Tab-separated table of C-alpha atoms in Angstrom:
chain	number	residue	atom	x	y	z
A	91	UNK	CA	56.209	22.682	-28.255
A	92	UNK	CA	56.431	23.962	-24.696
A	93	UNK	CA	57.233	21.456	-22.042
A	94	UNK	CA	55.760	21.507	-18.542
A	95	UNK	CA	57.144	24.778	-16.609
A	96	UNK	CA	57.275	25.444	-13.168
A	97	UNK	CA	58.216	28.485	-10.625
A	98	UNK	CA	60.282	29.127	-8.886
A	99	UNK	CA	62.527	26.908	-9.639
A	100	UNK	CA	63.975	27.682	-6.241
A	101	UNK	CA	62.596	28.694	-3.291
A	102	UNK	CA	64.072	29.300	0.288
A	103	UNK	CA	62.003	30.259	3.144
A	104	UNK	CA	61.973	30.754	6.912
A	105	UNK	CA	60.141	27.539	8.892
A	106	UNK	CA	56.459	28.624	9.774
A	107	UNK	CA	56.396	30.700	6.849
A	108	UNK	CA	53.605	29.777	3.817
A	109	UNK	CA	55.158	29.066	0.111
A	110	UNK	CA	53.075	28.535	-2.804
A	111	UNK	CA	54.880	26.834	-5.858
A	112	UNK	CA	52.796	27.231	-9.620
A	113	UNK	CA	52.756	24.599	-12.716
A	114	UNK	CA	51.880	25.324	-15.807
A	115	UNK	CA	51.184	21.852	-17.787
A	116	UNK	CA	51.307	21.300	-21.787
A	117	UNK	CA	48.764	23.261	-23.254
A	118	UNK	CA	45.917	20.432	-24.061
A	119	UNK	CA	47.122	18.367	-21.139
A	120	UNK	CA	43.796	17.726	-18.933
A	121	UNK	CA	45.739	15.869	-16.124
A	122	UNK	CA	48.028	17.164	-14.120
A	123	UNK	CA	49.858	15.543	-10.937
A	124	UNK	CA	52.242	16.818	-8.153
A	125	UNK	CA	54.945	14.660	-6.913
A	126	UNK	CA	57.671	15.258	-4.141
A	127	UNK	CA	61.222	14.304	-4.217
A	128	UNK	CA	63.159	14.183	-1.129
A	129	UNK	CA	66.757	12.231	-0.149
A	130	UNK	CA	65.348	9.464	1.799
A	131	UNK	CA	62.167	9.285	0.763
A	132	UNK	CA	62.859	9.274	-2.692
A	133	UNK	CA	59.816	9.749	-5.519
A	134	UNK	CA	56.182	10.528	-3.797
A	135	UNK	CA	52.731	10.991	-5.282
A	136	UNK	CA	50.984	13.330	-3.526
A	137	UNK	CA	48.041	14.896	-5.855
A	138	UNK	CA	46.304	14.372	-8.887
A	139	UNK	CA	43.824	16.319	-11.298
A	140	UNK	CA	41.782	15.101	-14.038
A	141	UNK	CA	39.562	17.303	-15.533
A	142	UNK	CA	36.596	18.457	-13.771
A	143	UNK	CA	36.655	14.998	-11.436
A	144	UNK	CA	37.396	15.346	-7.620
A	145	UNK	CA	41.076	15.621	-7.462
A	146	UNK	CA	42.824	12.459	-5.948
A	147	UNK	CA	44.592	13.683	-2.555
A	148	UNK	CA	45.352	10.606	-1.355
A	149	UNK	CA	49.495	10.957	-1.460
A	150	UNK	CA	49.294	14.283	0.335
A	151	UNK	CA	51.546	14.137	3.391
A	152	UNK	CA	49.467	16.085	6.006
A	153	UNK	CA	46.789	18.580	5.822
A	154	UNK	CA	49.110	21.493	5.813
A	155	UNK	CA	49.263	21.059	2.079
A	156	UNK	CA	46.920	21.811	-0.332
A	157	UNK	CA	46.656	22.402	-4.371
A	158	UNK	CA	44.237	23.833	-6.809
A	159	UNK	CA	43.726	24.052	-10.857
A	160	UNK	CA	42.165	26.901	-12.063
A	161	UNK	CA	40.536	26.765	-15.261
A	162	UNK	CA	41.688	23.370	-15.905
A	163	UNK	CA	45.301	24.778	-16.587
A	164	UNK	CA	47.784	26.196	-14.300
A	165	UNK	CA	48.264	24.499	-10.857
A	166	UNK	CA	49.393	26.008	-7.304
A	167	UNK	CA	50.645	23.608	-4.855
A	168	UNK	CA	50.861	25.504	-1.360
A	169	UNK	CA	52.587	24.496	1.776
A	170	UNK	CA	51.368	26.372	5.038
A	171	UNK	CA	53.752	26.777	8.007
A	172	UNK	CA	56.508	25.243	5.963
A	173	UNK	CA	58.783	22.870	8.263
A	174	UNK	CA	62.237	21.679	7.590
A	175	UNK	CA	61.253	18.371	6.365
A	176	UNK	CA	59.142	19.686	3.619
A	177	UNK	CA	62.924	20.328	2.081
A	178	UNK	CA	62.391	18.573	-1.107
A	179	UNK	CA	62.036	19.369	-5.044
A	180	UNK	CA	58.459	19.471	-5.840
A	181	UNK	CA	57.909	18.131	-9.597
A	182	UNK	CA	54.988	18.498	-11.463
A	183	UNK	CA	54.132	16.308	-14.419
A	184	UNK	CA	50.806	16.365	-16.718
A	185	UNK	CA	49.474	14.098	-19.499
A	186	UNK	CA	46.940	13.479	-21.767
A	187	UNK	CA	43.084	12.564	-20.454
A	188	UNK	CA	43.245	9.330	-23.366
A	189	UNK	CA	47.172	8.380	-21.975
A	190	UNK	CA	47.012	9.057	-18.479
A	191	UNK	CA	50.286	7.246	-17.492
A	192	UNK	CA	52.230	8.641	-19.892
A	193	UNK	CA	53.554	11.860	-17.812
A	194	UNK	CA	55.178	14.768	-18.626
A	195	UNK	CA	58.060	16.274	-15.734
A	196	UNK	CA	58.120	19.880	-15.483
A	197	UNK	CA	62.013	21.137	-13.931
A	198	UNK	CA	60.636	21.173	-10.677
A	199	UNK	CA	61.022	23.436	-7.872
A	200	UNK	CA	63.718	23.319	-4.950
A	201	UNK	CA	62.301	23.999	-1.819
A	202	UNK	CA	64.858	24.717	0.891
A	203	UNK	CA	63.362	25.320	4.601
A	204	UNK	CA	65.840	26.753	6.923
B	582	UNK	CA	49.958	-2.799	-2.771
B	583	UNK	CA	52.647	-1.983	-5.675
B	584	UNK	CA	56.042	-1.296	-5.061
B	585	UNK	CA	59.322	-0.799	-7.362
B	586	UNK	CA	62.639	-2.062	-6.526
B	587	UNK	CA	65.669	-0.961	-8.017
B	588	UNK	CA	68.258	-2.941	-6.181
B	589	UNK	CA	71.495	-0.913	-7.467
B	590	UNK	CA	71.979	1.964	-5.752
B	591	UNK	CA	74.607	3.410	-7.993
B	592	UNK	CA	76.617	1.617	-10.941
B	593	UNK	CA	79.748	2.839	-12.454
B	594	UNK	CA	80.282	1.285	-16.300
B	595	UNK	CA	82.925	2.293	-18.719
B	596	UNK	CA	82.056	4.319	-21.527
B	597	UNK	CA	81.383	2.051	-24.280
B	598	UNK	CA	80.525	-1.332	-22.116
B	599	UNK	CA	76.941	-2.481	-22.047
B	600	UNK	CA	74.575	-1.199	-19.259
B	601	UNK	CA	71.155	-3.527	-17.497
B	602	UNK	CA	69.300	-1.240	-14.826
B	603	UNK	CA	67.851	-3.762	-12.579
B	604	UNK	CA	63.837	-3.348	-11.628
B	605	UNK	CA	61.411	-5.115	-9.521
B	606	UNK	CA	57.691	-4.715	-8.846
B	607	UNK	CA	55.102	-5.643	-7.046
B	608	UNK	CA	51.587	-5.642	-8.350
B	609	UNK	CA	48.175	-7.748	-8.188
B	610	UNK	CA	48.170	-7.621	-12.759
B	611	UNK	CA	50.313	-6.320	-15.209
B	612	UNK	CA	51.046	-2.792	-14.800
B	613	UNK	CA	51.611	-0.352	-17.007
B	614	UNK	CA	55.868	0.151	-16.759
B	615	UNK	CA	58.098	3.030	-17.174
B	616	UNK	CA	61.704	4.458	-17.267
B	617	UNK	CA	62.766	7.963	-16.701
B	618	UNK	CA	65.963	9.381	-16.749
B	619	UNK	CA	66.735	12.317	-14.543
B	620	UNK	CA	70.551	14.706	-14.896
B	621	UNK	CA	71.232	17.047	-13.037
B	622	UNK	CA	69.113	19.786	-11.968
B	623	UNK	CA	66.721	18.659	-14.500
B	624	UNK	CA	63.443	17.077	-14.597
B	625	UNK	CA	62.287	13.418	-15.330
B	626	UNK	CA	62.520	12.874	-18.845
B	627	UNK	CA	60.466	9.705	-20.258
B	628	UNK	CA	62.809	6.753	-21.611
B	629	UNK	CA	60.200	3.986	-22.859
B	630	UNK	CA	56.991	2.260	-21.319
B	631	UNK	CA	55.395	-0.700	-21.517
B	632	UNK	CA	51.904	-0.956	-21.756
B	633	UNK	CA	51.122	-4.014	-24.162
B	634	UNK	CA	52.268	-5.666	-26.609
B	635	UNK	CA	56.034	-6.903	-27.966
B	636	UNK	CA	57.619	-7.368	-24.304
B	637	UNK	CA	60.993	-5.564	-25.728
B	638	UNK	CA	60.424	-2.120	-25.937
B	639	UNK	CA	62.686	0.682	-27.598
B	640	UNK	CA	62.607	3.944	-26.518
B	641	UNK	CA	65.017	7.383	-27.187
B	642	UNK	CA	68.924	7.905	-26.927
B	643	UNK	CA	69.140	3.860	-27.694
B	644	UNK	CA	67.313	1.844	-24.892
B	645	UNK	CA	65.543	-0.783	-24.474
B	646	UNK	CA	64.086	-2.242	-21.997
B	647	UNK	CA	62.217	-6.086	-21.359
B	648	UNK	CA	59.013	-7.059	-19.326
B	649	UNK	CA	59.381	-10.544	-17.950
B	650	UNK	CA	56.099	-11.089	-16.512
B	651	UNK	CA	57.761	-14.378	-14.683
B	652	UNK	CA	60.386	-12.614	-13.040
B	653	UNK	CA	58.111	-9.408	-12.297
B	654	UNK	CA	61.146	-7.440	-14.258
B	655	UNK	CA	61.553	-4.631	-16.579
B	656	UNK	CA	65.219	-4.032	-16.547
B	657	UNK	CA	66.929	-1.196	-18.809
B	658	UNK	CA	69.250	-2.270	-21.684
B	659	UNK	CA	71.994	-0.370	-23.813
B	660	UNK	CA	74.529	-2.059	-25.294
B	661	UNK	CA	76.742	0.777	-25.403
B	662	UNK	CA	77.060	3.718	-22.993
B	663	UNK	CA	78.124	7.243	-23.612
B	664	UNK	CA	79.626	9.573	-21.052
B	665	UNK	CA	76.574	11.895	-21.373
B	666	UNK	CA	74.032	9.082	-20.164
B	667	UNK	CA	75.699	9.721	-16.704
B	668	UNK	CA	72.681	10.456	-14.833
B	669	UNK	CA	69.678	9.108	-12.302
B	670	UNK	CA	67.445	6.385	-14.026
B	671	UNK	CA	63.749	5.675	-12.448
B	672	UNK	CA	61.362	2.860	-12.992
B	673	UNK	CA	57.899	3.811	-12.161
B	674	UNK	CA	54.678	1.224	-12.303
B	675	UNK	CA	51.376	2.753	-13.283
B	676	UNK	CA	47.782	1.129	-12.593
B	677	UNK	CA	45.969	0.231	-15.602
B	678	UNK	CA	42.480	2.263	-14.847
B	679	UNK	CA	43.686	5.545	-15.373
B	680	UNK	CA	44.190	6.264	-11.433
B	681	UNK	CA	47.152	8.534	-12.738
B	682	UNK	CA	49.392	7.781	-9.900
B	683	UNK	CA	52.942	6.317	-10.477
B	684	UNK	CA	55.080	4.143	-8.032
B	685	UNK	CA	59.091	4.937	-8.302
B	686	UNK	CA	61.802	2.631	-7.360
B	687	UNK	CA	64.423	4.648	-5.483
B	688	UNK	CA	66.525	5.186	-8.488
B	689	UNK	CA	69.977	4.012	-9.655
B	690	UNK	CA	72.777	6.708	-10.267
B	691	UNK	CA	74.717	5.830	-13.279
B	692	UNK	CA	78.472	6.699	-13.176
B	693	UNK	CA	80.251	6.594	-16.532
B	694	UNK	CA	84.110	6.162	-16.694
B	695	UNK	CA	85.922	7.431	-19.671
């Protein structure tokens, strides 16, 4: 079946601008989780859905970003005046609401701030 | 708080010799345990977990992987490598509760010699 896809799966844009980068989890999967991966910094949490429960912010770097789920699907993770160290691949992942730790990895998206 | 360590940066093995990916954590019980492989351009692809259970676990493309609760390990196993496992390998702890978010290591970049 279809995996977890994601777009773009690169983006470049101009520091100070806005970016908004979509995920579209397994069809069934009720959780759904952003992570960032950056040289340096390597693998970071940053948001979590599960179902119709408060979404878990807690690994979101600074108040600049922000995500939604509509309709308990697709996900947009947006970035507002995008600076150079938000260079990184964003990677999405979602899983089942009875195996939550099992994940799923979308292709990610390359996000290049110049 | 948890934490992952994957001491080897990068390892270079012969094609054909055996392969152990070293990994560490940290965590107040036993967590839930995972390895992902990552080539190229592509996303995080699941390996095995550990959850419970037989502490030798199997997962695809022949690995294996052992929880030593003593040693707080879960190191990666093949005991022979083919030039198209050349890639980035991740541990990642989970927290049993369903909190959804995974812990990386740094990762360890596996070089394969012909």
């Amino acid at each position: 079946g279809a995996g977890v896809s994601q777009s773009p799966s690169n983006k470049v844009t101009e520091k100070g601008k806005d970016v908004e980068l979509r995920c579209d989890p397994i069809s069934g999967h009720t959780a759904l989780y952003w992570y960032r991966q950056s040289l340096g910094q390597g693998l970071e949490f940053l948001i979590y859905f599960q179902g119709n429960s408060a979404p878990d912010k807690s690994g979101l770097p600074s108040d600049r970003f922000s995500a939604e789920r509509t309709g308990g699907s697709v996900s947009t993770l947006t970035i507002q005046r995008t600076q150079q160290e938000d260079s990184a691949v964003y990677l999405c992942a979602s899983s089942l609401a009875r195996d939550p730790d099992t994940q799923y990895f979308g292709p990610g998206t390359r996000l290049t701030v110049l | 708080a948890q934490s992952v360590t994957q001491p080897d940066i990068h390892i270079t093995v012969s094609e054909g010799a055996s392969l152990e990916l070293r990994c560490n954590y940290s965590y107040g019980a036993t967590p839930y345990l995972f390895w992902y492989v990552q080539s190229p351009g592509q996303g995080l692809q699941l390996l095995l977990k550990y959850f419970s259970g037989d502490t030798l676990v199997q997962g695809i493309k022949g690995f294996e992987a052992e929880f030593k609760r003593s040693q707080s390990s879960f190191n990666l196993r093949k005991p022979s490598v083919h030039w198209s496992d050349a890639a980035e390998y991740f541990c990642a702890v989970g927290a049993r509760g369903n909190t959804g978010k995974l812990i990386f290591g740094q990762g360890t970049t596996l070089q394969v010699k012909p």
